[in-house]
GROMACS .gro file of C-alpha atoms in nm:
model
  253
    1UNK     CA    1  -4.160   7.186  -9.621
    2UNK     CA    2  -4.502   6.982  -9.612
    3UNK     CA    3  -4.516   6.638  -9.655
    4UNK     CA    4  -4.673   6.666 -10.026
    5UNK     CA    5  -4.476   6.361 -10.161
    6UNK     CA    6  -4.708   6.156  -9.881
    7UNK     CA    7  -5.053   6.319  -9.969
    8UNK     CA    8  -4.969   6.313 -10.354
    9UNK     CA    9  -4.913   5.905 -10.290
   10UNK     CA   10  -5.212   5.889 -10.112
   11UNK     CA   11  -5.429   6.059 -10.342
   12UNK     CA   12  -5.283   5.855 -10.637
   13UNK     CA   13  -5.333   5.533 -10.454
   14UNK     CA   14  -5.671   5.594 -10.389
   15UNK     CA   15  -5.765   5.628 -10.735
   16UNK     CA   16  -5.835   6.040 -10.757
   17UNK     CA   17  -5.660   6.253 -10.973
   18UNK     CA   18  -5.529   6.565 -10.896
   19UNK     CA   19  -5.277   6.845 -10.998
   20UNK     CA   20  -4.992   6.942 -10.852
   21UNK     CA   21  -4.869   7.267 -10.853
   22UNK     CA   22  -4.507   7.412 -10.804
   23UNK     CA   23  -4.374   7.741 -10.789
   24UNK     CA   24  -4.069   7.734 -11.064
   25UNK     CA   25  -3.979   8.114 -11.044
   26UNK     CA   26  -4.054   8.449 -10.859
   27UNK     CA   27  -3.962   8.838 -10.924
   28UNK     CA   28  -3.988   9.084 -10.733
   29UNK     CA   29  -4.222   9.088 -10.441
   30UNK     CA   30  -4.449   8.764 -10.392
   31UNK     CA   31  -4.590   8.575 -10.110
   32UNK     CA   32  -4.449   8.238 -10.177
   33UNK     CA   33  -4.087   8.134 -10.294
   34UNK     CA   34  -3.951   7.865 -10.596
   35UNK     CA   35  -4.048   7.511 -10.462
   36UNK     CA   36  -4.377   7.605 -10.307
   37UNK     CA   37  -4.548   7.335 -10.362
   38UNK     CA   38  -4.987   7.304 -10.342
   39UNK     CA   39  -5.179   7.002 -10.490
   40UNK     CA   40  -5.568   7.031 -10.600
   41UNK     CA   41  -5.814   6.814 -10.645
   42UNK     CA   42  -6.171   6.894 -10.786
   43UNK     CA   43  -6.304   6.956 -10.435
   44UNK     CA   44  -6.002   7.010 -10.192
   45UNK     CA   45  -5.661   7.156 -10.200
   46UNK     CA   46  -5.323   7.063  -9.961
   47UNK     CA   47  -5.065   7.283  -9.938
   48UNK     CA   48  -4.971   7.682 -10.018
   49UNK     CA   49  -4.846   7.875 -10.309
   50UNK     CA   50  -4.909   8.214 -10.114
   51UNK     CA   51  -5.264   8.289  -9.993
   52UNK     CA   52  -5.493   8.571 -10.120
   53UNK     CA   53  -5.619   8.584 -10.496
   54UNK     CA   54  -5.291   8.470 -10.635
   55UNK     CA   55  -5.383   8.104 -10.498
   56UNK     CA   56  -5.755   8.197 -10.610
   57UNK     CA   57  -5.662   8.213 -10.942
   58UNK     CA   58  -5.400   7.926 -10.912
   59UNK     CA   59  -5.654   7.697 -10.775
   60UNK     CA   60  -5.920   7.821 -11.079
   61UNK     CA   61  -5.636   7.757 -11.296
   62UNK     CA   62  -5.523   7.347 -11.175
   63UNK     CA   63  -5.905   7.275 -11.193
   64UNK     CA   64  -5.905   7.337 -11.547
   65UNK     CA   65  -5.602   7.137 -11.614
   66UNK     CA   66  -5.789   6.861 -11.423
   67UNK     CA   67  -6.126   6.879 -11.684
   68UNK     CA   68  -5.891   6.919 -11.950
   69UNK     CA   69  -5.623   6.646 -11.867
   70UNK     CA   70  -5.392   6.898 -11.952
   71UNK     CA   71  -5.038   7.008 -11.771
   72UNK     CA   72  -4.918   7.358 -11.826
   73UNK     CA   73  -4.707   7.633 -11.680
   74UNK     CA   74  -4.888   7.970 -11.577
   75UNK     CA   75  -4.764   8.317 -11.486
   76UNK     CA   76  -4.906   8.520 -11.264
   77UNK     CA   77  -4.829   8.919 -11.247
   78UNK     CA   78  -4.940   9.030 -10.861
   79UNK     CA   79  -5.080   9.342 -10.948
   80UNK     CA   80  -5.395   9.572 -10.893
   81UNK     CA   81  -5.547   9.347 -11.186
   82UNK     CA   82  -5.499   9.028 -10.983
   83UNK     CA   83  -5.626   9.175 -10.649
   84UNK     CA   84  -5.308   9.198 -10.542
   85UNK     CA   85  -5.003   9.509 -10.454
   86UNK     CA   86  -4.708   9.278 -10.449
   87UNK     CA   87  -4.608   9.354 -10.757
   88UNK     CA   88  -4.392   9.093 -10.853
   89UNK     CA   89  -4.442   8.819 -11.035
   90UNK     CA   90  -4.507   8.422 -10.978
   91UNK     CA   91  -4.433   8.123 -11.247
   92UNK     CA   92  -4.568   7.802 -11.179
   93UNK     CA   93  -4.597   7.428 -11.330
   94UNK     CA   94  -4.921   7.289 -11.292
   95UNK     CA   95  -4.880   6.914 -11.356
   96UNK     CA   96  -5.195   6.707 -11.384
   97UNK     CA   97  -5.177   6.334 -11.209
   98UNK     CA   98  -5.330   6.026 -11.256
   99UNK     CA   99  -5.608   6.156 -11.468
  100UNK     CA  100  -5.504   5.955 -11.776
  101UNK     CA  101  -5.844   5.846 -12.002
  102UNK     CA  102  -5.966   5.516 -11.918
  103UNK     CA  103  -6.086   5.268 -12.186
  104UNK     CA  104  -6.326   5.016 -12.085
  105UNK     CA  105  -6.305   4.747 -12.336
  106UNK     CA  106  -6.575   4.492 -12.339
  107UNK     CA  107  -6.400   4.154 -12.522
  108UNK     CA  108  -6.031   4.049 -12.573
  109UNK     CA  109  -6.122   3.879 -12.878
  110UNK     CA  110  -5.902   3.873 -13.183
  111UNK     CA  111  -5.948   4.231 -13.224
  112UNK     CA  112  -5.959   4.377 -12.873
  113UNK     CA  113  -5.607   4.232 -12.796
  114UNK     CA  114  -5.471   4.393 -13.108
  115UNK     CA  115  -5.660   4.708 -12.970
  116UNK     CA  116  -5.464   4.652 -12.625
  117UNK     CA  117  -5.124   4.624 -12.811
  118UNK     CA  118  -5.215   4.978 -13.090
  119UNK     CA  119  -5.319   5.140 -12.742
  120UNK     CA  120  -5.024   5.022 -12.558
  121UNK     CA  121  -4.740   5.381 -12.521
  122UNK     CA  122  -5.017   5.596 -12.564
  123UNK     CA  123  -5.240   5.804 -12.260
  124UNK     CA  124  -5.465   5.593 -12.229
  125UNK     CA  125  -5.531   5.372 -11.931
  126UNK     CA  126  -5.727   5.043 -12.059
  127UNK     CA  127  -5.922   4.844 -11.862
  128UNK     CA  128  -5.963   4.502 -12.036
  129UNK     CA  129  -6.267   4.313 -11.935
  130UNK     CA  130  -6.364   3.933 -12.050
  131UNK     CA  131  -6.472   3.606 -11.852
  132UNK     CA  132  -6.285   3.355 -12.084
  133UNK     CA  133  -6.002   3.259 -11.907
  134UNK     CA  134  -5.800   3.177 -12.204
  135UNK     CA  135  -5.865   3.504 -12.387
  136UNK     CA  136  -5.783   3.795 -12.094
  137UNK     CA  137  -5.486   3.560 -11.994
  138UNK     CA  138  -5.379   3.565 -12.313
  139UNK     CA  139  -4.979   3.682 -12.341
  140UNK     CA  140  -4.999   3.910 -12.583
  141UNK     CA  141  -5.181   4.167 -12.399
  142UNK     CA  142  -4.930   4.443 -12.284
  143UNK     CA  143  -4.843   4.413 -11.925
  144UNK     CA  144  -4.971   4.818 -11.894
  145UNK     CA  145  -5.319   4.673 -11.976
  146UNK     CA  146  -5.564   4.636 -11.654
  147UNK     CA  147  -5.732   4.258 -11.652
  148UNK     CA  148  -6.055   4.218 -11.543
  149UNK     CA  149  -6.174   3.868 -11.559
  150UNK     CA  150  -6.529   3.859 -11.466
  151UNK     CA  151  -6.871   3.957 -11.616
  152UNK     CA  152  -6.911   4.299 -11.776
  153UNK     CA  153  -7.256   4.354 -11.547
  154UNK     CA  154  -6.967   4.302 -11.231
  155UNK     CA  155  -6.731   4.476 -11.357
  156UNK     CA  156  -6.954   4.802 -11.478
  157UNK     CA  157  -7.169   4.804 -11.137
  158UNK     CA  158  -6.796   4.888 -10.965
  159UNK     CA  159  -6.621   5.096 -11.242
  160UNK     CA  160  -6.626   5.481 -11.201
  161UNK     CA  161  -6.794   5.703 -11.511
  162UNK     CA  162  -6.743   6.014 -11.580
  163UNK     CA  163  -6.794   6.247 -11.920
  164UNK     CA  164  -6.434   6.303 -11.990
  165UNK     CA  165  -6.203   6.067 -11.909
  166UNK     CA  166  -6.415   5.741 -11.965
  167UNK     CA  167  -6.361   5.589 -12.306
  168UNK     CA  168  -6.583   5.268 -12.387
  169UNK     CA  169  -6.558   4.973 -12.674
  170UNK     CA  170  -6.766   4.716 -12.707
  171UNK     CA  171  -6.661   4.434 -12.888
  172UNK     CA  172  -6.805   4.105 -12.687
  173UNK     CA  173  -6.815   3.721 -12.872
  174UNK     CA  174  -7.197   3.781 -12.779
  175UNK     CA  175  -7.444   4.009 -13.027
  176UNK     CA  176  -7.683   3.995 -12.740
  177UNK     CA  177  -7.404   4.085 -12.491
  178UNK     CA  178  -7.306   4.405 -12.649
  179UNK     CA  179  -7.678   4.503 -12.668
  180UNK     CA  180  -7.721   4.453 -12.339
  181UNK     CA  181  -7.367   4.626 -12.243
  182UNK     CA  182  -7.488   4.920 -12.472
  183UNK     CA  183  -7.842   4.928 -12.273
  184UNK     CA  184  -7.621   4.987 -11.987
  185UNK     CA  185  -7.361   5.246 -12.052
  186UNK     CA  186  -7.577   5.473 -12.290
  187UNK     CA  187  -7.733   5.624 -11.945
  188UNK     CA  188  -7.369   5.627 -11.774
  189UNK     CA  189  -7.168   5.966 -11.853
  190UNK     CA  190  -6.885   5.872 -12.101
  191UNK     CA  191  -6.656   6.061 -12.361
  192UNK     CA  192  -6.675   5.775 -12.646
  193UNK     CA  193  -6.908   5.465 -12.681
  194UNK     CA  194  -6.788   5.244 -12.948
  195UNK     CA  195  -6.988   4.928 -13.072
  196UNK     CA  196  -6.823   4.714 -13.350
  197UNK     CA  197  -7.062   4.584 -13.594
  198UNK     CA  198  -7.184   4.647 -13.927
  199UNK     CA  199  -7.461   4.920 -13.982
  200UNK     CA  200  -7.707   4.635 -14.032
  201UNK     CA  201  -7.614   4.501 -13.683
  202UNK     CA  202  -7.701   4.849 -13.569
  203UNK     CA  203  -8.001   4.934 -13.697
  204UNK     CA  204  -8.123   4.578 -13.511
  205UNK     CA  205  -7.974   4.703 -13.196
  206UNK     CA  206  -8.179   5.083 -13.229
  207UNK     CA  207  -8.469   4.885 -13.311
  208UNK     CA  208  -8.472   4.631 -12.980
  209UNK     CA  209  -8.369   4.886 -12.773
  210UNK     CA  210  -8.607   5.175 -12.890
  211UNK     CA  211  -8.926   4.904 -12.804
  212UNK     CA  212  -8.740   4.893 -12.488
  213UNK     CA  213  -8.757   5.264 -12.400
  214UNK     CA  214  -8.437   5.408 -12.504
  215UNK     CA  215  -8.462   5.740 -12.653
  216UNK     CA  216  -8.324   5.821 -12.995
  217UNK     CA  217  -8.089   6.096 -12.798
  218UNK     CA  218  -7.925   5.803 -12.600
  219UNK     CA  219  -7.826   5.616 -12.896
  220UNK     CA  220  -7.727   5.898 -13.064
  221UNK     CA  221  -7.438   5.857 -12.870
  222UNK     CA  222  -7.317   5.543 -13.015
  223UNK     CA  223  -7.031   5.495 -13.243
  224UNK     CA  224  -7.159   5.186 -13.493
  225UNK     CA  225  -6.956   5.083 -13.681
  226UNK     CA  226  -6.685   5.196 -13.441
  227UNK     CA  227  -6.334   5.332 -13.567
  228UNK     CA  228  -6.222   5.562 -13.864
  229UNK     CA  229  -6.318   5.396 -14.193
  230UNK     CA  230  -5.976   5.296 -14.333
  231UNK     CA  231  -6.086   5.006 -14.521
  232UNK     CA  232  -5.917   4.718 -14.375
  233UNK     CA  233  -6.127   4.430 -14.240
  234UNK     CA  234  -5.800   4.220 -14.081
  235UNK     CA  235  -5.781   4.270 -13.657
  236UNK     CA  236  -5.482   4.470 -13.605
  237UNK     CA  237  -5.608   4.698 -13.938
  238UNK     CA  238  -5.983   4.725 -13.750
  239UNK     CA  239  -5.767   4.773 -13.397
  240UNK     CA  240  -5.554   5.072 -13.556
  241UNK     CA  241  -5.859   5.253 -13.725
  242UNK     CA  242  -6.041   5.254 -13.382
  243UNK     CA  243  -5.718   5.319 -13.206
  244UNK     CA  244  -5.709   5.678 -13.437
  245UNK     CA  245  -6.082   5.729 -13.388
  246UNK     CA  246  -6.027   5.726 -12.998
  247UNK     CA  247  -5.706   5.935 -13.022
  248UNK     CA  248  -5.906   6.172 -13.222
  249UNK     CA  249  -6.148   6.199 -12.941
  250UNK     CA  250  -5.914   6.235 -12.741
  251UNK     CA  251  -5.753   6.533 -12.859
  252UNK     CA  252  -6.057   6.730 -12.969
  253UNK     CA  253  -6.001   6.671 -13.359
   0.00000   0.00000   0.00000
């Protein structure tokens, strides 16, 4: 059998999600046997589950899970309709890896390390980022949480964006800060962009950043005031309603 402990390693360690795919059961006649193993990224694929239009449609298939985030198992009967005259059948698990949501959140104030701590235990992966020493040091921040202690321009200029699994809050001690964080991301591709504020804080931000060019479509995009409106004004009540907005998001509700 192929190395695909190694490769799956390798991939993970270099940051690129990818599914892997495993043969659980076969009947009949098939081209592959239980344990075949084949891992797929968005642009390349390692291994075998058989060849031919069975791994055609198993490759079509992991892709999906991979936009999606979502593992599954898949049956596939080899016959005239699948291009195939095995005639048998083929079960497989197609389990998607490090593809978790990332959440790029700009302050670890008061309510950005409650948001670390709601967020902690559930998918997503959160990337904390804050140049005050004292705050993103801080020891109540879950050890799962990522710590990026530098500038957000740094930190953005390196982070990878994409349209589904990036997840953005900006909550910064600076009002001038998060306008110029929001300037910034509303032309990156991202699932959620989150700005806490009132809507009077808002409207100031559409209104300096509309004289500077940015279209009404753009900042469309913007969540302000960000999180499900539950009410409650106190951190950890502010953390859990935009903890439930992003969940939401998350799961298409």
């Amino acid at each position: 059998m192929w190395d695909w402990v190694r490769k799956l390693d390798e991939l993970r360690t270099g940051g690129r999600p990818c599914a892997l795919v495993t043969v659980v059961a076969c009947s009949g006649s098939t081209p592959c046997t239980v344990g075949a193993k084949m891992i797929v990224t968005p642009d390349a694929f390692f291994g075998t589950v058989g060849g031919g239009h069975l791994e055609k449609l198993t490759l079509d298939d992991a892709r999906a899970c991979l936009a999606s985030g979502a593992s599954k198992t898949e049956r596939y009967p080899l016959g005239a309709k699948a291009g195939q005259c095995c005639g048998g059948v083929v079960d497989t698990f197609i389990e998607v890896v490090g593809a978790a949501p990332r959440l790029y959140l700009f302050g670890v104030g008061h309510v950005g390390q409650a948001l670390c701590r709601v967020l902690d235990g559930t998918p997503f992966e959160v990337h904390a980022i804050d140049e005050r020493e004292e705050w993103i040091a801080a020891e109540r921040l879950p050890a799962s949480v990522h710590r990026h202690a530098m500038p957000w321009d740094a930190f953005a200029a390196q982070a990878r964006w994409d349209d589904e699994r990036t997840y953005v809050a900006i909550m910064t001690h600076r009002h001038d800060t998060d306008q110029e964080i929001v300037a910034y991301v509303v032309d990156r591709p991202a699932r959620y962009l989150g700005l806490i504020g009132s809507q009077t804080k808002w409207a100031r931000f559409r209104e300096r950043l509309g004289a500077r060019g940015v279209g009404d479509e753009k900042l469309a995009r913007v969540k302000c005031p960000i999180g499900l409106d539950t009410g409650g004004k106190a951190p950890q009540e502010v953390a859990v309603s935009i903890a439930a907005e992003l969940l939401k998001t998350l799961h298409g509700r």
